[in-house]
mmCIF file of C-alpha atoms in Angstrom:
data_model
loop_
_atom_site.group_PDB
_atom_site.id
_atom_site.type_symbol
_atom_site.label_atom_id
_atom_site.label_comp_id
_atom_site.label_asym_id
_atom_site.label_seq_id
_atom_site.Cartn_x
_atom_site.Cartn_y
_atom_site.Cartn_z
ATOM 1 C CA ASN D 1 126.313 38.929 84.663
ATOM 2 C CA ALA D 2 129.149 37.173 86.559
ATOM 3 C CA LEU D 3 126.124 35.218 88.157
ATOM 4 C CA GLY D 4 125.094 33.839 85.265
ATOM 5 C CA GLN D 5 128.569 31.681 84.587
ATOM 6 C CA PHE D 6 128.557 29.527 86.945
ATOM 7 C CA ARG D 7 125.138 26.843 87.370
ATOM 8 C CA ASP D 8 124.251 27.116 91.209
ATOM 9 C CA GLU D 9 121.363 27.753 92.996
ATOM 10 C CA ARG D 10 123.249 30.037 94.893
ATOM 11 C CA ALA D 11 122.942 32.278 91.431
ATOM 12 C CA ALA D 12 120.180 30.989 90.049
ATOM 13 C CA THR D 13 118.651 32.550 93.856
ATOM 14 C CA ALA D 14 120.495 35.445 94.043
ATOM 15 C CA LEU D 15 119.183 36.879 90.184
ATOM 16 C CA GLU D 16 115.718 35.358 90.855
ATOM 17 C CA ALA D 17 115.628 37.714 93.600
ATOM 18 C CA VAL D 18 116.411 41.232 91.670
ATOM 19 C CA LEU D 19 114.243 39.865 88.527
ATOM 20 C CA LYS D 20 111.471 39.389 91.930
ATOM 21 C CA LYS D 21 112.181 42.649 94.082
ATOM 22 C CA GLY D 22 113.007 45.264 91.214
ATOM 23 C CA ASP D 23 116.257 47.508 91.244
ATOM 24 C CA ALA D 24 116.948 51.355 89.728
ATOM 25 C CA SER D 25 118.409 50.420 87.195
ATOM 26 C CA TYR D 26 116.223 48.652 84.066
ATOM 27 C CA TYR D 27 119.570 47.639 83.362
ATOM 28 C CA VAL D 28 120.403 45.322 85.878
ATOM 29 C CA GLU D 29 117.420 43.591 85.174
ATOM 30 C CA ALA D 30 117.716 43.130 81.720
ATOM 31 C CA MET D 31 121.424 41.597 83.013
ATOM 32 C CA SER D 32 119.848 39.977 85.572
ATOM 33 C CA ALA D 33 117.180 38.063 83.351
ATOM 34 C CA HIS D 34 119.296 37.115 81.260
ATOM 35 C CA ALA D 35 122.334 35.819 83.468
ATOM 36 C CA LEU D 36 119.462 33.440 85.080
ATOM 37 C CA GLY D 37 118.592 31.639 81.868
ATOM 38 C CA GLN D 38 122.172 31.297 81.683
ATOM 39 C CA THR D 39 122.693 29.643 84.944
ATOM 40 C CA ARG D 40 120.157 26.750 83.739
ATOM 41 C CA SER D 41 118.538 26.441 86.761
ATOM 42 C CA PRO D 42 115.422 23.981 86.546
ATOM 43 C CA ARG D 43 112.727 27.674 87.538
ATOM 44 C CA ALA D 44 115.259 29.661 85.644
ATOM 45 C CA PHE D 45 112.313 29.653 82.836
ATOM 46 C CA ASP D 46 109.241 30.120 85.400
ATOM 47 C CA ALA D 47 110.647 33.015 86.770
ATOM 48 C CA LEU D 48 112.217 34.325 82.843
ATOM 49 C CA SER D 49 108.551 34.424 81.207
ATOM 50 C CA LYS D 50 106.609 35.605 84.711
ATOM 51 C CA VAL D 51 108.477 38.496 86.322
ATOM 52 C CA ALA D 52 110.216 39.264 83.118
ATOM 53 C CA MET D 53 108.172 39.060 80.724
ATOM 54 C CA ALA D 54 105.543 41.292 82.319
ATOM 55 C CA ARG D 55 108.100 43.596 83.409
ATOM 56 C CA GLU D 56 108.254 47.326 81.772
ATOM 57 C CA SER D 57 111.820 49.507 81.022
ATOM 58 C CA ALA D 58 112.737 51.646 78.741
ATOM 59 C CA ASN D 59 112.777 50.041 75.125
ATOM 60 C CA ASP D 60 111.781 47.208 76.804
ATOM 61 C CA VAL D 61 115.355 46.271 78.061
ATOM 62 C CA VAL D 62 114.525 43.918 80.608
ATOM 63 C CA ARG D 63 111.782 41.783 78.352
ATOM 64 C CA SER D 64 114.399 41.436 74.922
ATOM 65 C CA GLN D 65 117.197 39.761 77.723
ATOM 66 C CA ALA D 66 114.979 37.771 79.541
ATOM 67 C CA LEU D 67 114.491 36.436 75.562
ATOM 68 C CA THR D 68 117.975 36.248 75.321
ATOM 69 C CA GLY D 69 117.690 33.852 78.765
ATOM 70 C CA MET D 70 115.496 32.126 77.417
ATOM 71 C CA CYS D 71 117.551 30.961 74.655
ATOM 72 C CA GLU D 72 120.914 30.120 77.298
ATOM 73 C CA LEU D 73 117.668 27.322 79.069
ATOM 74 C CA LYS D 74 117.564 25.655 75.896
ATOM 75 C CA ASP D 75 113.641 25.056 76.740
ATOM 76 C CA GLU D 76 111.072 24.486 73.973
ATOM 77 C CA ARG D 77 109.087 26.033 75.506
ATOM 78 C CA ALA D 78 110.203 29.763 74.847
ATOM 79 C CA LEU D 79 110.113 29.297 71.422
ATOM 80 C CA PRO D 80 106.036 29.632 71.610
ATOM 81 C CA ILE D 81 106.466 32.566 73.372
ATOM 82 C CA ALA D 82 109.814 34.366 70.893
ATOM 83 C CA LEU D 83 106.592 33.856 68.086
ATOM 84 C CA GLU D 84 104.142 35.796 69.750
ATOM 85 C CA TRP D 85 106.186 38.521 70.521
ATOM 86 C CA THR D 86 107.979 38.624 66.617
ATOM 87 C CA LYS D 87 104.349 40.155 65.417
ATOM 88 C CA ARG D 88 103.809 43.379 64.072
ATOM 89 C CA GLY D 89 102.358 46.143 67.342
ATOM 90 C CA LYS D 90 104.458 44.372 69.976
ATOM 91 C CA SER D 91 107.143 46.389 71.067
ATOM 92 C CA ASN D 92 110.032 46.642 68.042
ATOM 93 C CA ALA D 93 112.878 46.210 70.455
ATOM 94 C CA VAL D 94 111.006 42.814 71.567
ATOM 95 C CA ARG D 95 110.315 41.974 68.172
ATOM 96 C CA GLY D 96 114.517 41.774 67.218
ATOM 97 C CA ALA D 97 115.249 39.601 70.478
ATOM 98 C CA ALA D 98 112.863 37.984 69.513
ATOM 99 C CA THR D 99 113.191 36.805 65.446
ATOM 100 C CA MET D 100 117.026 36.453 67.272
ATOM 101 C CA ALA D 101 115.573 34.003 69.439
ATOM 102 C CA LEU D 102 113.847 32.083 67.174
ATOM 103 C CA GLY D 103 117.628 30.932 65.514
ATOM 104 C CA LYS D 104 118.855 29.838 68.822
ATOM 105 C CA LEU D 105 115.321 28.257 69.430
ATOM 106 C CA GLY D 106 115.064 25.898 66.183
ATOM 107 C CA GLN D 107 117.622 24.318 66.942
ATOM 108 C CA LEU D 108 117.014 22.278 69.036
ATOM 109 C CA SER D 109 114.129 20.310 67.763
ATOM 110 C CA ASP D 110 112.708 19.882 63.919
ATOM 111 C CA LYS D 111 110.024 20.146 64.712
ATOM 112 C CA ALA D 112 110.423 23.802 66.289
ATOM 113 C CA LYS D 113 113.555 23.721 62.668
ATOM 114 C CA ASP D 114 110.874 23.775 60.553
ATOM 115 C CA GLN D 115 108.408 26.858 62.604
ATOM 116 C CA ALA D 116 110.922 29.071 63.599
ATOM 117 C CA TYR D 117 112.173 29.109 59.355
ATOM 118 C CA ASP D 118 108.384 29.331 58.219
ATOM 119 C CA ARG D 119 108.339 32.540 60.624
ATOM 120 C CA LEU D 120 111.246 34.072 60.069
ATOM 121 C CA ILE D 121 110.696 33.275 56.340
ATOM 122 C CA GLU D 122 107.162 36.055 56.929
ATOM 123 C CA LEU D 123 109.708 38.103 58.378
ATOM 124 C CA LEU D 124 112.311 38.657 55.408
ATOM 125 C CA SER D 125 110.021 41.319 54.229
ATOM 126 C CA ASP D 126 108.761 42.651 57.202
ATOM 127 C CA ASP D 127 108.686 47.119 57.894
ATOM 128 C CA TRP D 128 111.447 46.860 60.292
ATOM 129 C CA LEU D 129 115.218 47.041 59.685
ATOM 130 C CA ARG D 130 116.322 45.060 62.609
ATOM 131 C CA VAL D 131 113.949 42.109 62.462
ATOM 132 C CA ARG D 132 114.979 41.809 58.179
ATOM 133 C CA LEU D 133 118.615 41.610 59.138
ATOM 134 C CA ASN D 134 117.326 39.758 62.382
ATOM 135 C CA ALA D 135 115.583 37.557 60.509
ATOM 136 C CA VAL D 136 118.630 36.664 57.982
ATOM 137 C CA ALA D 137 121.275 35.899 61.075
ATOM 138 C CA ALA D 138 118.748 33.851 61.944
ATOM 139 C CA LEU D 139 118.134 32.086 59.078
ATOM 140 C CA ALA D 140 122.098 31.653 58.879
ATOM 141 C CA ASP D 141 121.727 29.923 63.029
ATOM 142 C CA LEU D 142 119.414 27.368 61.466
ATOM 143 C CA LYS D 143 121.410 26.336 58.835
ATOM 144 C CA ASP D 144 118.709 24.739 56.162
ATOM 145 C CA VAL D 145 119.180 25.009 53.186
ATOM 146 C CA ARG D 146 115.414 25.972 52.132
ATOM 147 C CA ALA D 147 116.296 29.172 53.123
ATOM 148 C CA LEU D 148 118.813 29.597 49.783
ATOM 149 C CA GLY D 149 115.613 31.009 47.693
ATOM 150 C CA GLU D 150 114.017 32.873 50.240
ATOM 151 C CA LEU D 151 117.524 35.032 50.788
ATOM 152 C CA SER D 152 118.512 35.305 47.089
ATOM 153 C CA ARG D 153 115.063 36.993 47.068
ATOM 154 C CA THR D 154 115.283 39.550 49.915
ATOM 155 C CA VAL D 155 119.081 40.446 47.677
ATOM 156 C CA ASP D 156 117.243 41.418 45.112
ATOM 157 C CA ARG D 157 114.751 43.677 46.064
ATOM 158 C CA ASP D 158 115.267 44.542 49.528
ATOM 159 C CA LEU D 159 116.608 48.434 49.413
ATOM 160 C CA ASP D 160 118.689 48.774 51.894
ATOM 161 C CA GLY D 161 122.318 47.513 51.299
ATOM 162 C CA ARG D 162 123.056 46.018 54.934
ATOM 163 C CA VAL D 163 120.169 43.301 54.878
ATOM 164 C CA ILE D 164 121.744 42.506 51.686
ATOM 165 C CA ARG D 165 124.984 41.759 52.196
ATOM 166 C CA TYR D 166 124.143 40.040 55.749
ATOM 167 C CA ALA D 167 121.367 37.921 53.691
ATOM 168 C CA ARG D 168 124.572 37.019 50.681
ATOM 169 C CA GLU D 169 126.837 36.164 53.935
ATOM 170 C CA ALA D 170 124.163 33.655 55.291
ATOM 171 C CA MET D 171 124.016 32.752 51.897
ATOM 172 C CA ALA D 172 127.891 31.536 52.590
ATOM 173 C CA ARG D 173 127.358 30.039 56.099
ATOM 174 C CA ILE D 174 124.466 28.043 55.276
ATOM 175 C CA ARG D 175 126.149 26.705 52.098
ATOM 176 C CA ASP D 176 129.042 26.319 53.679
ATOM 177 C CA GLY D 177 127.121 24.646 56.488
ATOM 178 C CA ALA D 178 125.055 22.756 54.305
ATOM 179 C CA ASP D 179 126.298 18.404 54.155
ATOM 180 C CA LYS D 180 127.406 16.988 51.477
ATOM 181 C CA GLY D 181 127.103 13.656 51.783
#
C-alpha cells in the first residue's frame, strides 16, 4: 500500500508485477491494485482493467480495489467499466465499489457527471443495501443539485434508517456545496 504514495515507474513496475504474478493472499493483490492506481502511472489503467478486473478472489476484493485504483487515476476510461459493474447480476461486492467509483469519476467532466448521475439515480432503489448507501454517498460527492429531489424521495420511501440518514446528510452536503450565485 505504501508504494502507491510514490509517483514513479519503479513503484508502478513492482505493483504491476504483483498483479501479473499473483500472490498467495488476495488482499496483497487487492492493495497492489489500489496502490498501482495511486502511482498514476501511464500504464496503470491497462494493468488494472485487464489483469485486476479479470482476477477471481474471495468477496471479489481484487476487482473492488482495482476499481478504486482506477478512480485514483482520474481517467474517464474507467467510467464505462464502473457503469458495467453496477448492473444486477454482477458481484454485489464489486457493485458497491463501482457505485462509489461513479461518484468520483463523475467529477471528471460534465459528460461523465451526467452519465454517473443517471445511473446513481437508478441505484437509489436497488435491492442491495450497500449499493443504495453508496449511491447516496456518490450523489453527495457529485454535489449536483438535481439530486435533491431524488434524495428527498429516498428519505420518504426507503425503509432502512441508515439510507434515510445518509440521504438527509447528502442533501445537506449538496446544499452546502451549491453555488450561492
